[in-house]
Coordinates of C-alpha atoms and ligand atoms in Angstrom, one line a residue:
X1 CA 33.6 -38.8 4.6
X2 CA 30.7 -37.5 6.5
X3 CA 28.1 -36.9 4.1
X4 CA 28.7 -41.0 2.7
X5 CA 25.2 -43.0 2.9
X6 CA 25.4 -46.2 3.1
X7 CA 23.5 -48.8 0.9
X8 CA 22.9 -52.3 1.6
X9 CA 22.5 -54.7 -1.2
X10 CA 20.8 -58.0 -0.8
X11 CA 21.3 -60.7 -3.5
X12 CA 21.8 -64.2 -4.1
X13 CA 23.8 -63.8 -6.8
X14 CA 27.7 -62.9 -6.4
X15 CA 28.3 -61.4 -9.5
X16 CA 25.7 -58.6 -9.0
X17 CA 26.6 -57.9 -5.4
X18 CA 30.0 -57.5 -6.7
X19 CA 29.1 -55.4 -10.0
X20 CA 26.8 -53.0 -7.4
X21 CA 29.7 -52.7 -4.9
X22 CA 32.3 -51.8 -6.7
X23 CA 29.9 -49.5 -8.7
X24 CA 28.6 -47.8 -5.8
X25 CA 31.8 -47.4 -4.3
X26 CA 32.9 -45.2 -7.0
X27 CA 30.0 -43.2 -6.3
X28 CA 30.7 -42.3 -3.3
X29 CA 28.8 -44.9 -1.2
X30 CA 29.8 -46.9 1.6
X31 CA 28.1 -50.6 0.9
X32 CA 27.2 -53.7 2.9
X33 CA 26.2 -56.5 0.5
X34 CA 24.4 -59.1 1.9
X35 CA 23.8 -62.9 0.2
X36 CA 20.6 -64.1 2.3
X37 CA 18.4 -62.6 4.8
X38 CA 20.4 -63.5 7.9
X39 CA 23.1 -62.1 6.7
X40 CA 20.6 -58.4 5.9
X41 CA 19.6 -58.5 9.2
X42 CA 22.9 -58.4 10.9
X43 CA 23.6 -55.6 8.5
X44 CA 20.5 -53.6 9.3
X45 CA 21.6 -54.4 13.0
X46 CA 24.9 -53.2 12.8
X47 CA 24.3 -49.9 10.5
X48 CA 23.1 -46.9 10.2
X49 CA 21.3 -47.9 6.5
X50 CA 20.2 -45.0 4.3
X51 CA 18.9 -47.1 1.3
X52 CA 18.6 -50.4 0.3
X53 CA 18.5 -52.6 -3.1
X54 CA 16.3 -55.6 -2.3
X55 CA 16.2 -59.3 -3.9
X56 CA 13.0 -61.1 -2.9
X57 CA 14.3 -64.6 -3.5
X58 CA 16.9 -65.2 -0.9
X59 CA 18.4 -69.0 -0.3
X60 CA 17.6 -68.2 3.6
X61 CA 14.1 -66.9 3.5
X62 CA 11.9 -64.3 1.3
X63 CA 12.9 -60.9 0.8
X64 CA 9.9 -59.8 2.5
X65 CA 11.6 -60.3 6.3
X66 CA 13.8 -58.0 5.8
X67 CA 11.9 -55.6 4.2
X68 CA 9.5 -55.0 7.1
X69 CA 12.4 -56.0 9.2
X70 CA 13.9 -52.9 8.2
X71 CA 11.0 -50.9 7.6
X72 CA 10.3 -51.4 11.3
X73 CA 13.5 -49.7 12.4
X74 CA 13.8 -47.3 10.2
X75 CA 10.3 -46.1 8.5
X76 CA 12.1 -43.7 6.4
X77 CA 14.8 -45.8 4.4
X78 CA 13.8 -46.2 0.9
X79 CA 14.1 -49.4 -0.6
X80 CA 14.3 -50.7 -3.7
X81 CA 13.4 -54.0 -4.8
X82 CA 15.5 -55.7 -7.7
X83 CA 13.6 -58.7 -8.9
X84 CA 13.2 -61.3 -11.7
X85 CA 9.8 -60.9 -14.1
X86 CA 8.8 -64.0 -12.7
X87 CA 8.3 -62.4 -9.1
X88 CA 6.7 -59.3 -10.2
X89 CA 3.9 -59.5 -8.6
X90 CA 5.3 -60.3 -5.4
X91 CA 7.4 -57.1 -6.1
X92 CA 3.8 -55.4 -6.3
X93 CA 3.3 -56.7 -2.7
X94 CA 6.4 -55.4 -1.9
X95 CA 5.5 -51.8 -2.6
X96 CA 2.1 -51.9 -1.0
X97 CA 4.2 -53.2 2.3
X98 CA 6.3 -50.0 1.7
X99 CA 9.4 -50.2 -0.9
X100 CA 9.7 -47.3 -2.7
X101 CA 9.6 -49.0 -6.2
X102 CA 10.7 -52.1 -8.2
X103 CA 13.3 -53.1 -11.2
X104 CA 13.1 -55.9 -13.3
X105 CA 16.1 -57.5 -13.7
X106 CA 18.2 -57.3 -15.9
X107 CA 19.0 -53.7 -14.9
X108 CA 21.8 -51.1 -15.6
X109 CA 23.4 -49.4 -13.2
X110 CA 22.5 -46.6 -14.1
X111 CA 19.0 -46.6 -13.6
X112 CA 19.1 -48.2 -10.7
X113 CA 21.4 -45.4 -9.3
X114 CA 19.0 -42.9 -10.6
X115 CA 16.5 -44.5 -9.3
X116 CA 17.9 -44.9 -5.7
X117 CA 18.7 -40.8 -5.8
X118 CA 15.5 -40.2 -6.6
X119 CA 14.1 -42.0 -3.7
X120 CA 16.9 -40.8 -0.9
X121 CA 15.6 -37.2 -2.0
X122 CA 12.3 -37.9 -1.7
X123 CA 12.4 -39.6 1.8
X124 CA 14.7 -36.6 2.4
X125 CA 12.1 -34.3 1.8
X126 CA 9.7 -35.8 3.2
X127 CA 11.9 -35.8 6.4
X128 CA 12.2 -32.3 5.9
X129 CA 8.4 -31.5 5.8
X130 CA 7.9 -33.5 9.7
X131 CA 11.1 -31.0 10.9
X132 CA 8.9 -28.0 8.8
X133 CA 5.7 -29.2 10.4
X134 CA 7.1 -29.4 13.9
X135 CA 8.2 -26.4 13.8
X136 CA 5.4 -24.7 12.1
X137 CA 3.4 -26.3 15.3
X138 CA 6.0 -24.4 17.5
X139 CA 5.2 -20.6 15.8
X140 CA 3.9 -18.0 18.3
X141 CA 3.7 -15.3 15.9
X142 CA 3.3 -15.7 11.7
X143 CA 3.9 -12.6 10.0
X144 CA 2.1 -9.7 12.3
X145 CA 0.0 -12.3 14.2
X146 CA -0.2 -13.5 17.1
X147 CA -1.3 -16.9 18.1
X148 CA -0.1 -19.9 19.0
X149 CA -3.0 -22.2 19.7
X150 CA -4.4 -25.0 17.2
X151 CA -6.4 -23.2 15.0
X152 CA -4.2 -20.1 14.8
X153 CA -1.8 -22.9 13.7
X154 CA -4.2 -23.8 11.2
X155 CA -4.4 -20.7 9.8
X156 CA -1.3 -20.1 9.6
X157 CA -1.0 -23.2 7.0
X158 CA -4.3 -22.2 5.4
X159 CA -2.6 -18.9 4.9
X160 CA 0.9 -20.1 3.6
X161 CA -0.8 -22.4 0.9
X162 CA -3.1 -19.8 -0.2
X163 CA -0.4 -16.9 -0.9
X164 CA 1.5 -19.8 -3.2
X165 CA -1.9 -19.5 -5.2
X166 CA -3.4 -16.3 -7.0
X167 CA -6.8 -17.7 -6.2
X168 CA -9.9 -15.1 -5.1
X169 CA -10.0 -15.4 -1.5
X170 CA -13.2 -14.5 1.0
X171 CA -12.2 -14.0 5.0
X172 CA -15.2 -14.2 6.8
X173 CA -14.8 -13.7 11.4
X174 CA -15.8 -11.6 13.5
X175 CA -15.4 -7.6 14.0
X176 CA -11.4 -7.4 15.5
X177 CA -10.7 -11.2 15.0
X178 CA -7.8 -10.1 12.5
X179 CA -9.0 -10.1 8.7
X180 CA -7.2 -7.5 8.0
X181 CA -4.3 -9.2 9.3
X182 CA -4.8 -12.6 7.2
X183 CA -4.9 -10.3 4.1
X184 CA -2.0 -8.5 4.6
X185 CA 0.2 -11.9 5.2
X186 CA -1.2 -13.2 2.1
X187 CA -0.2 -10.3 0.0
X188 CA 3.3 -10.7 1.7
X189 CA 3.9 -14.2 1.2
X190 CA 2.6 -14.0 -2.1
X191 CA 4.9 -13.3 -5.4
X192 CA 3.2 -10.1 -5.6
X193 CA 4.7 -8.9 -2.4
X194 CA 6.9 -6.1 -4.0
X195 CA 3.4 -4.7 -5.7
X196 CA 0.8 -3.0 -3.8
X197 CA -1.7 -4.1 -1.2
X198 CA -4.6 -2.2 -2.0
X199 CA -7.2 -1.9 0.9
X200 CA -10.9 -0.7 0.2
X201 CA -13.6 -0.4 2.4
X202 CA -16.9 -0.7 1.3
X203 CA -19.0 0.2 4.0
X204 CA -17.0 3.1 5.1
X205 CA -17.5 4.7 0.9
X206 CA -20.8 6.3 -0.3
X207 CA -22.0 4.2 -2.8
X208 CA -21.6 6.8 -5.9
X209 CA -18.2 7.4 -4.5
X210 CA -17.0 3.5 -3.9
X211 CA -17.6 2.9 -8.1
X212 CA -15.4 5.9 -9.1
X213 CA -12.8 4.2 -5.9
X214 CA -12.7 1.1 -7.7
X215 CA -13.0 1.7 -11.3
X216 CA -11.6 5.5 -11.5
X217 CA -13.7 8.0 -13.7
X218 CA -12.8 9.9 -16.6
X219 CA -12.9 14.1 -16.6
X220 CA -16.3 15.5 -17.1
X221 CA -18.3 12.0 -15.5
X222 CA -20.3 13.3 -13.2
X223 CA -19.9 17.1 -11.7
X224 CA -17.2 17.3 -9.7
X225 CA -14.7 15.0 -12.0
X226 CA -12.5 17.9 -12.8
X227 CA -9.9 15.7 -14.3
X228 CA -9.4 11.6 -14.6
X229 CA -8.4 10.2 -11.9
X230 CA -7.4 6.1 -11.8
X231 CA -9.3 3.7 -9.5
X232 CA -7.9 1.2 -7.0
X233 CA -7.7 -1.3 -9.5
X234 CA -5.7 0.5 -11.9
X235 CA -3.5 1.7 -9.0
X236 CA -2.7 -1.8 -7.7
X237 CA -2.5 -3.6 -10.9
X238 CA 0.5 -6.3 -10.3
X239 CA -0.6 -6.3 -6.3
X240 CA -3.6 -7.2 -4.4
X241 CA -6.9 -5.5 -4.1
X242 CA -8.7 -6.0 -0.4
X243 CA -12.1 -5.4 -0.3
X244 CA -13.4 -4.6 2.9
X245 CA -16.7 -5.2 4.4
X246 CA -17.5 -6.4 1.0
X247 CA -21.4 -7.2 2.5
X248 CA -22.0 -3.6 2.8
X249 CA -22.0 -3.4 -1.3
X250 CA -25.0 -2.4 -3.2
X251 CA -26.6 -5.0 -5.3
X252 CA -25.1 -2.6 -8.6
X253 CA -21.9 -1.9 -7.8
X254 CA -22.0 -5.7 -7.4
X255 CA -22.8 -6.1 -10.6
X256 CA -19.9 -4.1 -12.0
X257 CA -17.2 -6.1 -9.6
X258 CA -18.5 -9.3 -10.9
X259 CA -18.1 -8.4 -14.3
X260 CA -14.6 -7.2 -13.4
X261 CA -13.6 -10.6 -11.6
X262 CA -15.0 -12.2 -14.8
X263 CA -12.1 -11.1 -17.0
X264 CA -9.9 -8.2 -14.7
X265 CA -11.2 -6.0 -17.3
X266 CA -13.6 -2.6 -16.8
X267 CA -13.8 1.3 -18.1
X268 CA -13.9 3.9 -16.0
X269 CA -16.7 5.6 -15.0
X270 CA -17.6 7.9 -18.3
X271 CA -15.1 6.3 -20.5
X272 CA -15.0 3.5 -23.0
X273 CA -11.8 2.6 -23.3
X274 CA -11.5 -0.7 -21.4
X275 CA -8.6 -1.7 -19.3
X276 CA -7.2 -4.8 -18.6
X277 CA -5.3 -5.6 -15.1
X278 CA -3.4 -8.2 -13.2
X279 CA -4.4 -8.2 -9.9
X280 CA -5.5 -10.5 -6.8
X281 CA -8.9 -9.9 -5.0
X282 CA -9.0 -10.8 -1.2
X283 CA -12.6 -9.7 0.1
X284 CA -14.0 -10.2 4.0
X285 CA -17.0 -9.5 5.3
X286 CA -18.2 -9.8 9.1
X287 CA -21.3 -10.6 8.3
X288 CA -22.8 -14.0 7.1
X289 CA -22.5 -13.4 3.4
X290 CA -24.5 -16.5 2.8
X291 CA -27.7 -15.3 4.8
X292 CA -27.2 -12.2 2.8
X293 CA -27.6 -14.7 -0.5
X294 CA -30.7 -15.7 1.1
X295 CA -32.0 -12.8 1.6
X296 CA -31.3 -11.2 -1.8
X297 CA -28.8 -8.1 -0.4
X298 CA -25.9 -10.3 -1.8
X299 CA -25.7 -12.0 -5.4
X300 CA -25.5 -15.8 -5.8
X301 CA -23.1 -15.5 -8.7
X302 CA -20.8 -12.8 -6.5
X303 CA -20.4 -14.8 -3.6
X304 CA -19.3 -18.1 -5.6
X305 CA -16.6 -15.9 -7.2
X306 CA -15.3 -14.4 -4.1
X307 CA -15.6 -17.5 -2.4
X308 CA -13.3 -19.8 -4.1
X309 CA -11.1 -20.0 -1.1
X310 CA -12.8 -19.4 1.8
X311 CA -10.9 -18.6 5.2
X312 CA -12.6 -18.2 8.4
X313 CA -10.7 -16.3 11.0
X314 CA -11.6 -17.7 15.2
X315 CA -13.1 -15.2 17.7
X316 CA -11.0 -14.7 20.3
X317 CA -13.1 -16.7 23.2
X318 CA -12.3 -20.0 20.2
X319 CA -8.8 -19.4 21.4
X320 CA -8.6 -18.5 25.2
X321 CA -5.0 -19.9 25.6
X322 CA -3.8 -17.2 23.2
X323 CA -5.1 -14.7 25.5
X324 CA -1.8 -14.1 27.2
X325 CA 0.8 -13.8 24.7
X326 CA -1.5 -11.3 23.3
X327 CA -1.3 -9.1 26.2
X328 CA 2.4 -9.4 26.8
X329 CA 2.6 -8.4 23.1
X330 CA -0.2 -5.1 23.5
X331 CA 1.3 -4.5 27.0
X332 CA 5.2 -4.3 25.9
X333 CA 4.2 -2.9 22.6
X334 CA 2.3 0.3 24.6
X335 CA 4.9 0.6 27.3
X336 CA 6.9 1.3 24.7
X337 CA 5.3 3.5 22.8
X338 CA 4.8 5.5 25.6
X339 CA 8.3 5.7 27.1
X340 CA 7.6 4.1 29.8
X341 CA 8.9 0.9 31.8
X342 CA 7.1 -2.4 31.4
X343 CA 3.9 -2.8 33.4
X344 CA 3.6 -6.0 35.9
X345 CA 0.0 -7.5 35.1
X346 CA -1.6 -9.1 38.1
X347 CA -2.4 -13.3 37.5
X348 CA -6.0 -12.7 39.0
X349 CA -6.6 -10.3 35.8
X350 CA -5.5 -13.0 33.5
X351 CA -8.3 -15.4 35.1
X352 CA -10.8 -12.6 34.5
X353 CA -9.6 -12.4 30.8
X354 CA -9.8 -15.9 30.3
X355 CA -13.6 -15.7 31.4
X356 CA -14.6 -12.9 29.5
X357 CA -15.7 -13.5 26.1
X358 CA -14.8 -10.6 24.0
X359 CA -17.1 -9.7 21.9
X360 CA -14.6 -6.8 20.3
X361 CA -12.0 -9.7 19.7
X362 CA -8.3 -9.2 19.8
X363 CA -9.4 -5.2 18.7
X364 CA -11.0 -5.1 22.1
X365 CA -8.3 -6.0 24.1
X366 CA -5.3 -4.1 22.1
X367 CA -7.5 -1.2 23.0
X368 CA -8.0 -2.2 26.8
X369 CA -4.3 -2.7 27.2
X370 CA -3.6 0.3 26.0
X371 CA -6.3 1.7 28.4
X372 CA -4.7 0.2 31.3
X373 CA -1.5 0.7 30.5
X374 CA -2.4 4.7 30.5
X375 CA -4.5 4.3 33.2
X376 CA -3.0 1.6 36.1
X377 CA -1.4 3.1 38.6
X378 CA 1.9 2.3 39.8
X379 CA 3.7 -0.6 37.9
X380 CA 1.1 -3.3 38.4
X381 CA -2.1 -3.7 36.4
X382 CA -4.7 -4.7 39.0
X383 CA -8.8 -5.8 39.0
X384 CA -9.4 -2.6 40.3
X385 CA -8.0 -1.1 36.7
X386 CA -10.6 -3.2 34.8
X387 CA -13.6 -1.7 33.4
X388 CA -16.9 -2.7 35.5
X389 CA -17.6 -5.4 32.6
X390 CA -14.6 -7.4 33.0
X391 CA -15.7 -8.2 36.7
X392 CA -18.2 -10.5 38.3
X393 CA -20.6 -9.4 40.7
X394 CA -18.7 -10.2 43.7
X395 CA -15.4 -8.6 41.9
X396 CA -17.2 -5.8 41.4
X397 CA -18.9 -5.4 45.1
X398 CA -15.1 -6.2 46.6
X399 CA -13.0 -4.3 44.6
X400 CA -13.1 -1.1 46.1
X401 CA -12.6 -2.5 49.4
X402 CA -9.5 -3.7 48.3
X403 CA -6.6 -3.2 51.3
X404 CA -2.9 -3.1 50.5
X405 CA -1.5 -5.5 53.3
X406 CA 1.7 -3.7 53.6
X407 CA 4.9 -4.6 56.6
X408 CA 2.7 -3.2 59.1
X409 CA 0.1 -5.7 58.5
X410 CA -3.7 -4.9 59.6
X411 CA -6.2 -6.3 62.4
X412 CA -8.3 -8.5 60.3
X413 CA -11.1 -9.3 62.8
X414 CA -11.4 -5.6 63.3
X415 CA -11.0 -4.0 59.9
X416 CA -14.2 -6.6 58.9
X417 CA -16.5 -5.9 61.3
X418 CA -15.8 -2.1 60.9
X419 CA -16.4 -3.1 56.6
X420 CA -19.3 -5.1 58.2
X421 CA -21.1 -2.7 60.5
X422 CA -20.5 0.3 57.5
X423 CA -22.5 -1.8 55.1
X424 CA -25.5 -2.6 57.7
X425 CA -25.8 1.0 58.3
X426 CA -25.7 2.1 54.9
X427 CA -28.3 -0.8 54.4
X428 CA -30.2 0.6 56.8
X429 CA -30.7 4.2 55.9
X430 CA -31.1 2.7 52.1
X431 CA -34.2 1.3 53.3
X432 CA -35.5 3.6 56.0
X433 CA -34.5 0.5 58.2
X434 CA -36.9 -1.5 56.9
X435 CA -35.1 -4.7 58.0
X436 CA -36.4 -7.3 55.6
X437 CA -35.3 -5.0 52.6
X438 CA -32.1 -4.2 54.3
X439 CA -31.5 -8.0 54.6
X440 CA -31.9 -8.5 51.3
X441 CA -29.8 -5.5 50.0
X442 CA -27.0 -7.4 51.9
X443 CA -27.5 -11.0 50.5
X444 CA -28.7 -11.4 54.6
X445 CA -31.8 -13.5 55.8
X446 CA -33.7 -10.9 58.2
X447 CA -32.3 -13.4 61.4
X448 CA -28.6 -13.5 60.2
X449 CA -29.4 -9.2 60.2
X450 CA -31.1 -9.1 63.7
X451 CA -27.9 -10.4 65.2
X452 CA -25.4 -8.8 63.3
X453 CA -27.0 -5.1 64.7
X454 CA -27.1 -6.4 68.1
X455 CA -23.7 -7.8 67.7
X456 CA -22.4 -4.5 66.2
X457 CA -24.7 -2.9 68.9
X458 CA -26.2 -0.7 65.5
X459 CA -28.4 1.9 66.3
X460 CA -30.8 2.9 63.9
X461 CA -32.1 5.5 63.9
X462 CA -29.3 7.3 65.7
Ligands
ATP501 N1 -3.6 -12.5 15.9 C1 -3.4 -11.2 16.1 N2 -2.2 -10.8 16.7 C2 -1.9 -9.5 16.9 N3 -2.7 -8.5 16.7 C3 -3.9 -8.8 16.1 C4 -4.3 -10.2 15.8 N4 -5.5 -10.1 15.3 C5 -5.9 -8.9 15.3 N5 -5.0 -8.1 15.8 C6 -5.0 -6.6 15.9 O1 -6.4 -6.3 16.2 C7 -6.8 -5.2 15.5 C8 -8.0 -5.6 14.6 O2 -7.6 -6.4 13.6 P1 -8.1 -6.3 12.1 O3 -8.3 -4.9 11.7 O4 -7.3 -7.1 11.2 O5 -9.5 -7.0 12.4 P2 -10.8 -7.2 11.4 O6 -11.2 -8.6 11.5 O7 -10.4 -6.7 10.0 O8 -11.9 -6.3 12.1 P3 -13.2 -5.5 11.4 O9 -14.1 -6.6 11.0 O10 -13.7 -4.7 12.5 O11 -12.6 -4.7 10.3 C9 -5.7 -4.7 14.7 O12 -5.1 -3.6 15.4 C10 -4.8 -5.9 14.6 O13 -3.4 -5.5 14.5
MG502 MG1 -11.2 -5.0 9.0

């Protein structure tokens, strides 16, 4: 049989080891009973041991050996010990040193069988929760993100145990850093996935406009309600309701939304009736809500019921080594989009990403690759395609001097002093030849100048 564990049994006393054998044998088990230590540790040596039922007073030694004997090799084998009342305190010890749990003999079978099964499942599932973990560690991508680095990974997590929970949530990061994102994947894992998501944005809304959004308004409420109209809440009742830029909301609106998260209950604007809804609130802000506190622009009692679960989402310059799987990801994604073959990106522009520090986040480069892939000529994306901001002085000074070195190679010494002598003259009538100023224009001491013209045999003027 493939699926048979095998159980050892230590005892000093025949009759059990024989009662247990044969028992376990009908269950299905394949057993090794063992009537001293010695004899345990050739088992354990000679078996692959998936449980084991433990006496602590052996004739050849204490119980104890072979516990830690066995707990050495194999961390994850539950055992069981099976003791007398006068050792039960020993059997105390035996737990802190790792068994799974004690019986008092005398014991049925039966509940020593259960609780064996209930052990072997949970050191199965804690086996199954390091494979989970491992390869949770491994993801590149969790739902629409990308990300592979540690605290992507962490996020991740964060974002899995959340979505198991109906809890108020508050995402907090940086313009671009992906908020949007987090909220999405937590509607999505969430039971309410097959129920709308919800998204509001309170900064983008005038503020008369955003209450009727959220709460809906009755005909006749102010001018212009020609008939009632339902709010966001009403409309994603079941769902999740994301409030965007939630730092941009007046202090009495506020008012109105704490009320709401109170007891998910509000009238629309010019009506009475109240209505009652099920739904989650995710808010994020980009700002520090918490300053805002301070400040008075943000209530105290809001913010502690938004904030029950905080999640703070990285920059992107907290996460440099997730810089290029992101660009594959923009760069296949465009090239696709725009029908055409899959651009080459040059390693030097990677090591000017991985300096810059992207203030725009992962929004910032979605939008340069799509810039560049547009833009770039040819099939390679070069320095010369980055914008001016991307590059450091020296990048910037060299790039347009850039030379192809093709099969018909160049004439190095040449080509610089020709590069050389264009600058000094260009210097030059920069500066009226005013050779001190020239110098300096060209990162030259006046002396290092002096020779170069005679060198170059520069006339100036001509
Ligand atoms: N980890 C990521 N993987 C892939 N794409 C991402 C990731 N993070 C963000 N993006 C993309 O970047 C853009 C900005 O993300 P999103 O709108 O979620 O940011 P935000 O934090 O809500 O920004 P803002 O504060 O400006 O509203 C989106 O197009 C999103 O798809
Ligand atoms: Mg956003």
């Amino acid at each position: 049989m493939l699926s048979e564990k095998t159980i050892l049994t230590v005892d000093d006393d025949d009759t059990l080891l024989e009662i247990l054998e044969d028992r376990f044998k009908k269950e299905g088990y394949s057993v090794i009973s063992c009537r001293g230590s010695k004899e345990a540790i050739e088992g354990i040596n000679n078996h692959v041991i998936h449980a084991a039922i433990l006496d602590l007073v052996l004739p050849d030694g204490h119980g104890f050996d072979v516990l830690e004997y066995l707990k050495e090799l194999n961390p994850n084998c539950p055992i069981i010990i099976l003791t007398g009342h006068a050792t039960i305190s020993t059997a105390v010890d035996a737990i802190k040193k790792g068994a799974y749990d004690y019986l008092t003999k005398p014991v049925s079978f039966e509940e020593l069988h259960r609780k064996l099964k209930q052990a072997m499942e949970m050191y199965e599932l804690r086996r199954e929760n390091v494979v989970l973990r491992a390869k949770i560690e491994e993801r590149c991508q969790f739902e629409r993100m990308i990300g592979k680095s540690d605290v992507m990974q962490k996020l991740y997590r964060i974002i899995e145990r959340v979505a198991a929970t109906d809890a108020t949530v508050l995402i907090t990061g940086e313009s671009g850093t992906g908020k949007e994102l987090v909220a999405h994947a937590i509607h999505r894992l969430s039971k309410r996935r097959d129920k709308p998501f919800v998204p509001i944005n309170c900064g983008a809304i005038p503020e008369e406009l955003l209450e009727s959004e959220l709460f809906g308004h009755e005909k006749g409420a102010f001018s212009g309600a020609f008939r009632t109209r339902p709010g966001r809440f009403e409309i994603a009742d079941g769902g999740t309701v994301f409030l965007d830029e939630i730092g941009e909301m007046s202090l009495k609106l506020q008012v109105k939304l704490l009320r709401f998260l109170q007891d998910r209950k509000f009238e629309r604007v010019g009506g009475t009736r109240t209505i009652k809804v099920n739904i989650r609130v995710i808010a994020a802000t980009n700002r520090n809500l918490w300053e805002a506190v301070k400040k008075g622009s943000f209530r105290e009692d809001l913010y502690y019921r938004l904030n029950v679960i905080p999640i703070h989402v990285p920059p992107l310059r907290e996460r440099k080594e997730d810089i290029p799987l992101l660009v594959e990801h923009f760069l296949s994604r465009h090239c696709q989009t725009k029908g055409i073959p899959l651009k080459n990106i040059q390693s030097e522009v990677l090591q000017c990403f991985e300096r810059y520090s992207w203030p725009g986040n992962v929004r910032e480069l979605e939008n340069l690759m799509e810039r560049l892939v547009i833009l770039s000529e040819g099939n390679e994306i070069t320095l010369h395609d980055l914008p001016d901001r991307f590059l450091t002085k020296e990048e910037r000074g060299s790039a347009p001097f850039r030379i192809k070195l093709d099969e018909k190679g160049i004439r190095l010494k040449e080509m610089l002093e020709s590069i050389e002598r264009d600058l000094i003259l260009q210097a030059l009538e920069r500066t009226g030849g005013v050779k001190n100023k020239a110098a300096k224009l060209l990162g030259l001491n006046r002396t290092t100048l002096i020779e170069k013209i005679k060198k170059f045999k520069i006339q100036y003027p001509s």
